[in-house]
GROMACS .gro file of C-alpha atoms in nm:
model
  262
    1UNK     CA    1   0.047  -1.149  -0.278
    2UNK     CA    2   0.323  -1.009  -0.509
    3UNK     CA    3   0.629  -1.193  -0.434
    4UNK     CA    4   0.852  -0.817  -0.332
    5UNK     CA    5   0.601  -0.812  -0.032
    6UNK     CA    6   0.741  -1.120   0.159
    7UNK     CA    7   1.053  -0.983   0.342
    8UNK     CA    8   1.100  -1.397   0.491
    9UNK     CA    9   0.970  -1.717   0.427
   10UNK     CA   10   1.063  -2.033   0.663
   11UNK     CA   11   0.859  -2.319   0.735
   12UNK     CA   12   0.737  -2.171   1.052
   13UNK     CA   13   0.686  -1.794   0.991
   14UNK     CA   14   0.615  -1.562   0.672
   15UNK     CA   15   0.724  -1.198   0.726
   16UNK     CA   16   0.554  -0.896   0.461
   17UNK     CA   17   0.487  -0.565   0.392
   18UNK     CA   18   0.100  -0.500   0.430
   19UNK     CA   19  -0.009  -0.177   0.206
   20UNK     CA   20  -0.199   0.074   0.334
   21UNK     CA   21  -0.559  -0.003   0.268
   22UNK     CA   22  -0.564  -0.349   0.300
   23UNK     CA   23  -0.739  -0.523   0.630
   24UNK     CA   24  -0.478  -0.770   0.813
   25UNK     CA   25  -0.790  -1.003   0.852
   26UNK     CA   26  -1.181  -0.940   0.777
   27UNK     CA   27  -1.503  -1.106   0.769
   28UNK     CA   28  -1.645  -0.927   0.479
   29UNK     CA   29  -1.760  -1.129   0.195
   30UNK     CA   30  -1.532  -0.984  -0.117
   31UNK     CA   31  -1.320  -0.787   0.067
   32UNK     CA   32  -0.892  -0.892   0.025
   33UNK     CA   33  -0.738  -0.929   0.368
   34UNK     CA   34  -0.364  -1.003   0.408
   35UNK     CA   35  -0.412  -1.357   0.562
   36UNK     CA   36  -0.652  -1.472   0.265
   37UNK     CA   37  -0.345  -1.332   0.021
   38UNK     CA   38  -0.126  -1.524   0.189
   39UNK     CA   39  -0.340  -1.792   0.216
   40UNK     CA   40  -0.341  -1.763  -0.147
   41UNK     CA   41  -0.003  -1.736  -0.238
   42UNK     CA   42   0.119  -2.036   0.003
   43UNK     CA   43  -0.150  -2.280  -0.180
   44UNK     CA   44  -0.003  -2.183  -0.498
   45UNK     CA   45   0.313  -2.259  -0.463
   46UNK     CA   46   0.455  -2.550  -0.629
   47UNK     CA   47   0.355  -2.868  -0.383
   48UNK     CA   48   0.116  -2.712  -0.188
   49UNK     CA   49  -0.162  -2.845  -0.413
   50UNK     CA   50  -0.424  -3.004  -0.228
   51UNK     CA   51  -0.309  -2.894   0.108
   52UNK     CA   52  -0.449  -2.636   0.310
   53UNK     CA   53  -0.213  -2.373   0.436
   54UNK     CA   54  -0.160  -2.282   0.808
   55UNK     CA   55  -0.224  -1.896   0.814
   56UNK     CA   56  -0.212  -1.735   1.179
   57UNK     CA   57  -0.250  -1.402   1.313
   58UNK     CA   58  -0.032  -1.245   1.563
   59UNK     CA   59  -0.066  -0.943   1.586
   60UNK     CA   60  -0.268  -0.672   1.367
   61UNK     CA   61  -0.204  -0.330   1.233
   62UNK     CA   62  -0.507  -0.117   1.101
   63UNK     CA   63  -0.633  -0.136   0.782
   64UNK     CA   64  -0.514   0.256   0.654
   65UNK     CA   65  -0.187   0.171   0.805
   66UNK     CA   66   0.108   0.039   0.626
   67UNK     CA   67   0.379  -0.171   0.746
   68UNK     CA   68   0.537  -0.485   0.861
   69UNK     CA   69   0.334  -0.815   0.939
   70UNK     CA   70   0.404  -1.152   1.032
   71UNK     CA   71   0.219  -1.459   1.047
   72UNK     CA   72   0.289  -1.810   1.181
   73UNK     CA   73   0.231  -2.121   0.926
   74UNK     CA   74   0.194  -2.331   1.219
   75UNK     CA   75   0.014  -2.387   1.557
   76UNK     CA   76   0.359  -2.415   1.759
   77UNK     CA   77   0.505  -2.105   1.596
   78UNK     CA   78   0.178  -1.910   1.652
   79UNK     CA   79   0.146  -1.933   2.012
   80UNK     CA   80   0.516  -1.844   2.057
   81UNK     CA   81   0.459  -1.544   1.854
   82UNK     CA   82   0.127  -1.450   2.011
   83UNK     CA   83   0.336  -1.446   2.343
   84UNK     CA   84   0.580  -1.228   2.229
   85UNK     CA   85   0.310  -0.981   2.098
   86UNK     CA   86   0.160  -0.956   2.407
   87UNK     CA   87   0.488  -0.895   2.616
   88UNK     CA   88   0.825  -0.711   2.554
   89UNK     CA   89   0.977  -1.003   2.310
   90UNK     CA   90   0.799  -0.871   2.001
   91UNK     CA   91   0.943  -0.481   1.959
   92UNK     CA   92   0.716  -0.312   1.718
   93UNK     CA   93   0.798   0.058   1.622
   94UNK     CA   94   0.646   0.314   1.338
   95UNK     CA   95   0.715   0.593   1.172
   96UNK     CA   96   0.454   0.925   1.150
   97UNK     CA   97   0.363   1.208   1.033
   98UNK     CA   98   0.180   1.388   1.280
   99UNK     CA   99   0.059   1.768   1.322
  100UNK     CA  100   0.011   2.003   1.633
  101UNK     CA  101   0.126   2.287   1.822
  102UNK     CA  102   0.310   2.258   2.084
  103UNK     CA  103   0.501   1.870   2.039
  104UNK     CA  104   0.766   1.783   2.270
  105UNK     CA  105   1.021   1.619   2.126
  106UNK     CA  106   1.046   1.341   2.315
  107UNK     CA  107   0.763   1.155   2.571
  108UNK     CA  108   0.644   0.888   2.702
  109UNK     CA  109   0.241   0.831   2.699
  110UNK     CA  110   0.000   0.635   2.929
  111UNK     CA  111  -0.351   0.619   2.892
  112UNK     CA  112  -0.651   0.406   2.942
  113UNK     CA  113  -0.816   0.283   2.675
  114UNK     CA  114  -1.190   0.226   2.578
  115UNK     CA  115  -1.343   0.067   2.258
  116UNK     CA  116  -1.687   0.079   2.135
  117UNK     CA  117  -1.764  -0.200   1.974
  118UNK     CA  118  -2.039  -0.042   1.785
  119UNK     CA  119  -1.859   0.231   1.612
  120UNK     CA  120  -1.498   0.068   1.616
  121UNK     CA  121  -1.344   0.385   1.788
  122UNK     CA  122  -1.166   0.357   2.091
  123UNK     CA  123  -1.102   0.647   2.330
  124UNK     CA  124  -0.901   0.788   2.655
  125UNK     CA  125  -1.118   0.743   2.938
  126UNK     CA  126  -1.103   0.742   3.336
  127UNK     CA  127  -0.865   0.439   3.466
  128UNK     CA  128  -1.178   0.357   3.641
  129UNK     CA  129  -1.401   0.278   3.384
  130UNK     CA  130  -1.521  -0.053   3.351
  131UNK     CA  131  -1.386  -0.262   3.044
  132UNK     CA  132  -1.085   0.039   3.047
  133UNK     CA  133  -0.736  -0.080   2.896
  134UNK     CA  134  -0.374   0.044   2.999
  135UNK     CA  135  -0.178   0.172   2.657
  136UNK     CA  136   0.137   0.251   2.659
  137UNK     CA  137   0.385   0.416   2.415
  138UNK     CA  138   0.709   0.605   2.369
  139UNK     CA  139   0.749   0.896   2.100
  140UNK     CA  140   1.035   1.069   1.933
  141UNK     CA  141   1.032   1.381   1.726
  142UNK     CA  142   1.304   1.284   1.482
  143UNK     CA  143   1.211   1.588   1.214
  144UNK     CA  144   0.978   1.908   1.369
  145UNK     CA  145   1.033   2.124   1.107
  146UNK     CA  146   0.915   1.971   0.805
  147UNK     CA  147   0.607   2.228   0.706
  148UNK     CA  148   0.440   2.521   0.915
  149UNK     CA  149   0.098   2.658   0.836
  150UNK     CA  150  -0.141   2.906   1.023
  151UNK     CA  151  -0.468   2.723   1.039
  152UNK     CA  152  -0.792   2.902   1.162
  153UNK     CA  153  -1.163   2.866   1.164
  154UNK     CA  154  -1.119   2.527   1.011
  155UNK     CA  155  -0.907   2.569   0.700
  156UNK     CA  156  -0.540   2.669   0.632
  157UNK     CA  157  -0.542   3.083   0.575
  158UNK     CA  158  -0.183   3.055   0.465
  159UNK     CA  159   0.171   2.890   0.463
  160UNK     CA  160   0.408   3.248   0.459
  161UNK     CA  161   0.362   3.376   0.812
  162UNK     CA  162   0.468   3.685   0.913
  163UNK     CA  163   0.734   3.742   1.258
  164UNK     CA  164   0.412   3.809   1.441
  165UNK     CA  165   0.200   3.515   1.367
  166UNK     CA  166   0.537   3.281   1.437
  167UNK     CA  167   0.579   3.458   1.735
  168UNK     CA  168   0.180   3.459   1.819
  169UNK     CA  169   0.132   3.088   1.680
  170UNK     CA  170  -0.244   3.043   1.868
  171UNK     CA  171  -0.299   2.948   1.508
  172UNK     CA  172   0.032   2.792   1.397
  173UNK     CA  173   0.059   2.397   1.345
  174UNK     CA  174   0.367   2.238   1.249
  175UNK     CA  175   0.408   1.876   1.085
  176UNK     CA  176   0.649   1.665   1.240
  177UNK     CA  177   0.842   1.317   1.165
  178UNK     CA  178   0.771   1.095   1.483
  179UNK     CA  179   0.904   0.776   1.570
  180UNK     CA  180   0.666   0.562   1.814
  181UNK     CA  181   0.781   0.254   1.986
  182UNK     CA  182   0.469   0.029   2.101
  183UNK     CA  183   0.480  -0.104   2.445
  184UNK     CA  184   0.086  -0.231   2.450
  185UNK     CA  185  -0.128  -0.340   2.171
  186UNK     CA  186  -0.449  -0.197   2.203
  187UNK     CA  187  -0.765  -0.106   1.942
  188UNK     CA  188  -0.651   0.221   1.724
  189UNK     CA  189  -0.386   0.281   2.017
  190UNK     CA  190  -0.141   0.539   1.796
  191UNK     CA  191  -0.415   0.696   1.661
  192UNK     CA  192  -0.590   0.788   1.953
  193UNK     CA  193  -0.295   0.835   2.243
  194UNK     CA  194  -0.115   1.077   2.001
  195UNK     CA  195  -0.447   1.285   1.891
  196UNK     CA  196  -0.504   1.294   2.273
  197UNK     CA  197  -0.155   1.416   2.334
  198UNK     CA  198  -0.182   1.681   2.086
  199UNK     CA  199  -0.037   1.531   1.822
  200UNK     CA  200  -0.263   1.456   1.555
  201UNK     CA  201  -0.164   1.189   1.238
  202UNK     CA  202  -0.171   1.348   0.913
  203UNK     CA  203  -0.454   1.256   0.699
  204UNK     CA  204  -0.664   1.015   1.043
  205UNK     CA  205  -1.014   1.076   0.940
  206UNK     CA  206  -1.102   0.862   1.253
  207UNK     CA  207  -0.887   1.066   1.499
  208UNK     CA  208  -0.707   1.332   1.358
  209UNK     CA  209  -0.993   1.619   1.329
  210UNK     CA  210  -0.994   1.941   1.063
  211UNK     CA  211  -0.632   2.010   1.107
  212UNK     CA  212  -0.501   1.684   1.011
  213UNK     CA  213  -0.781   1.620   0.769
  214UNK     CA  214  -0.711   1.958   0.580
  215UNK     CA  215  -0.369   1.954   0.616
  216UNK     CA  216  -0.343   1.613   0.460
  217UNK     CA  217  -0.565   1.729   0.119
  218UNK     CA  218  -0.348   2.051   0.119
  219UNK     CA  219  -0.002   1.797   0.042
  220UNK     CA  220  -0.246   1.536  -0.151
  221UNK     CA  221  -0.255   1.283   0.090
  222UNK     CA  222  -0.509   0.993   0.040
  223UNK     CA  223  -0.348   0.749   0.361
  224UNK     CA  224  -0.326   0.775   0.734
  225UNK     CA  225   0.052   0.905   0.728
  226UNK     CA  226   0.120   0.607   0.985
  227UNK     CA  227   0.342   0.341   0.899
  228UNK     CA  228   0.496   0.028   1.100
  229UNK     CA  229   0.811   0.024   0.930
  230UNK     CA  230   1.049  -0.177   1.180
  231UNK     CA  231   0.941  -0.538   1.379
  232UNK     CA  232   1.213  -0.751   1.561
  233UNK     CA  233   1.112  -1.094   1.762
  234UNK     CA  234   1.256  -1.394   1.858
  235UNK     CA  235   1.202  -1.701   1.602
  236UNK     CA  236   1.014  -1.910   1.750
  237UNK     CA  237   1.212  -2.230   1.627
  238UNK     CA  238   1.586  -2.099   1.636
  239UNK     CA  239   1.580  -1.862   1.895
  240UNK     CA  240   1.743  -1.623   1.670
  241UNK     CA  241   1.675  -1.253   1.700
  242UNK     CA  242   1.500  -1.118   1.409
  243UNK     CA  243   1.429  -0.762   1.274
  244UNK     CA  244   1.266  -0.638   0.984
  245UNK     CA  245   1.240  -0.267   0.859
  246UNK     CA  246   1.123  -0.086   0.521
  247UNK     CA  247   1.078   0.253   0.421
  248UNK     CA  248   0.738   0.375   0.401
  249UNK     CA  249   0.578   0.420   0.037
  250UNK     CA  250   0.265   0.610   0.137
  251UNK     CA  251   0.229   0.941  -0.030
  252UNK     CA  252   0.285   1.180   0.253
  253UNK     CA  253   0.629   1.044   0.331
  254UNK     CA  254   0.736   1.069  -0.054
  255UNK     CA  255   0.621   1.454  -0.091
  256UNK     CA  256   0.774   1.572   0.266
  257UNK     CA  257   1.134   1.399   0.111
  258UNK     CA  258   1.212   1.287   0.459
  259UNK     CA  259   1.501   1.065   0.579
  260UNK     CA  260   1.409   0.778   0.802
  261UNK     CA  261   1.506   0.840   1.187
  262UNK     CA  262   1.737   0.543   1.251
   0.00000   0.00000   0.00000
């Protein structure tokens, strides 16, 4: 864990910047997680020898997104936290990059979610359907002008369009800055209310479908263009309201030069 990561230490919560990439927690033999890097890092610091570090996890973010984290050191200041995730306490809201057609510019999205456990995807099914989870999110276009490209059969024919094909755009998909506000916390919820709204994130090779995919390898994009980049709570100790916020590194935010919505 390099030490520009941790945004705040206390004796009761640790605060960081996950990289895209990363898992917040796995199983897998080998593989880096953020808790066993913090794990890590709080055993190495000076006094901590022979102890074993209190490491909880309240709340997750995807492993191809970046963002903010944070993670109790202790079982009191977990289960506070772990209540504020689940409710309204714990405000959690991300930046994207997202492509479509037609994209209001602002909204307000409520679905019902259902994971497979099998192949990790979750997806927008009936209310009715057994094991089916509310989600619910907010959206707003900050930036909807950012690129335009006619894409057809698949592929991107071209980025100069002529007065017809903007006029005609059947074809035309346009990359937009979004801000999303989380008001649930369900399995891949972004990633799959937004693709079902229409709005697909830049470079989601889970959710986002030819369009996102090509348009991502058209800018160079490795990442999921999806980044938590602001996290307020309450500490759980002081009371005190917190909030956190960076500005996303990933590689499709850098080449579109944006300037973060405020």
């Amino acid at each position: 864990m390099n030490q520009h990561r941790i945004l705040h230490e206390d004796s009761d919560i640790i605060v960081c910047h996950k990289p895209a990439g990363i898992a917040t927690q796995t199983a897998r033999v080998g593989q880096a997680d953020m808790v066993s890097e913090i794990t890590n890092y709080l055993a190495s610091k000076k006094g901590a020898a022979g102890q074993s570090p209190h490491v909880s996890v309240v709340h997750r973010l995807d492993q191809p997104v970046e963002g903010i984290l944070v993670f109790a050191k202790n079982k009191v200041a977990a289960s506070d936290l772990s209540r504020q995730a689940a409710g309204e306490d714990m405000k959690k809201e991300y930046l994207a990059l997202v492509c479509g057609k037609d994209m209001p510019r602002t909204g307000e999205l409520t679905d019902y979610l259902l994971k497979d456990g099998k192949t990790n995807i979750s997806c927008v099914v009936p209310k009715e359907v057994k094991g089916a989870k509310e989600a619910r999110l907010s959206y707003e276009i900050l930036q909807n002008d950012l690129r335009e490209v006619l894409f057809q059969d698949g592929k991107i024919c071209r980025e100069v369009l002529t007065p017809e094909e903007e006029t005609d755009n059947s074809g035309l998909f346009r990359i937009a800055l979004a801000k999303i506000c989380l008001h649930t916390g369900r399995h891949h919820q972004i990633r799959v209310q937004m693709a079902n709204a229409g709005m697909l994130i830049l470079g989601d090779r889970k959710y986002g479908g030819q369009a996102a995919i090509a348009l991502a390898e058209k800018l160079g994009v490795c990442e999921t263009a999806l980044c938590a980049y602001r996290l307020a709570f309450i500490h759980p100790k002081t009371g005190k309201r917190m909030q956190f916020e960076i500005r996303p590194e990933g590689a499709a935010f850098r080449n579109l030069n944006m300037e973060m919505g405020k």
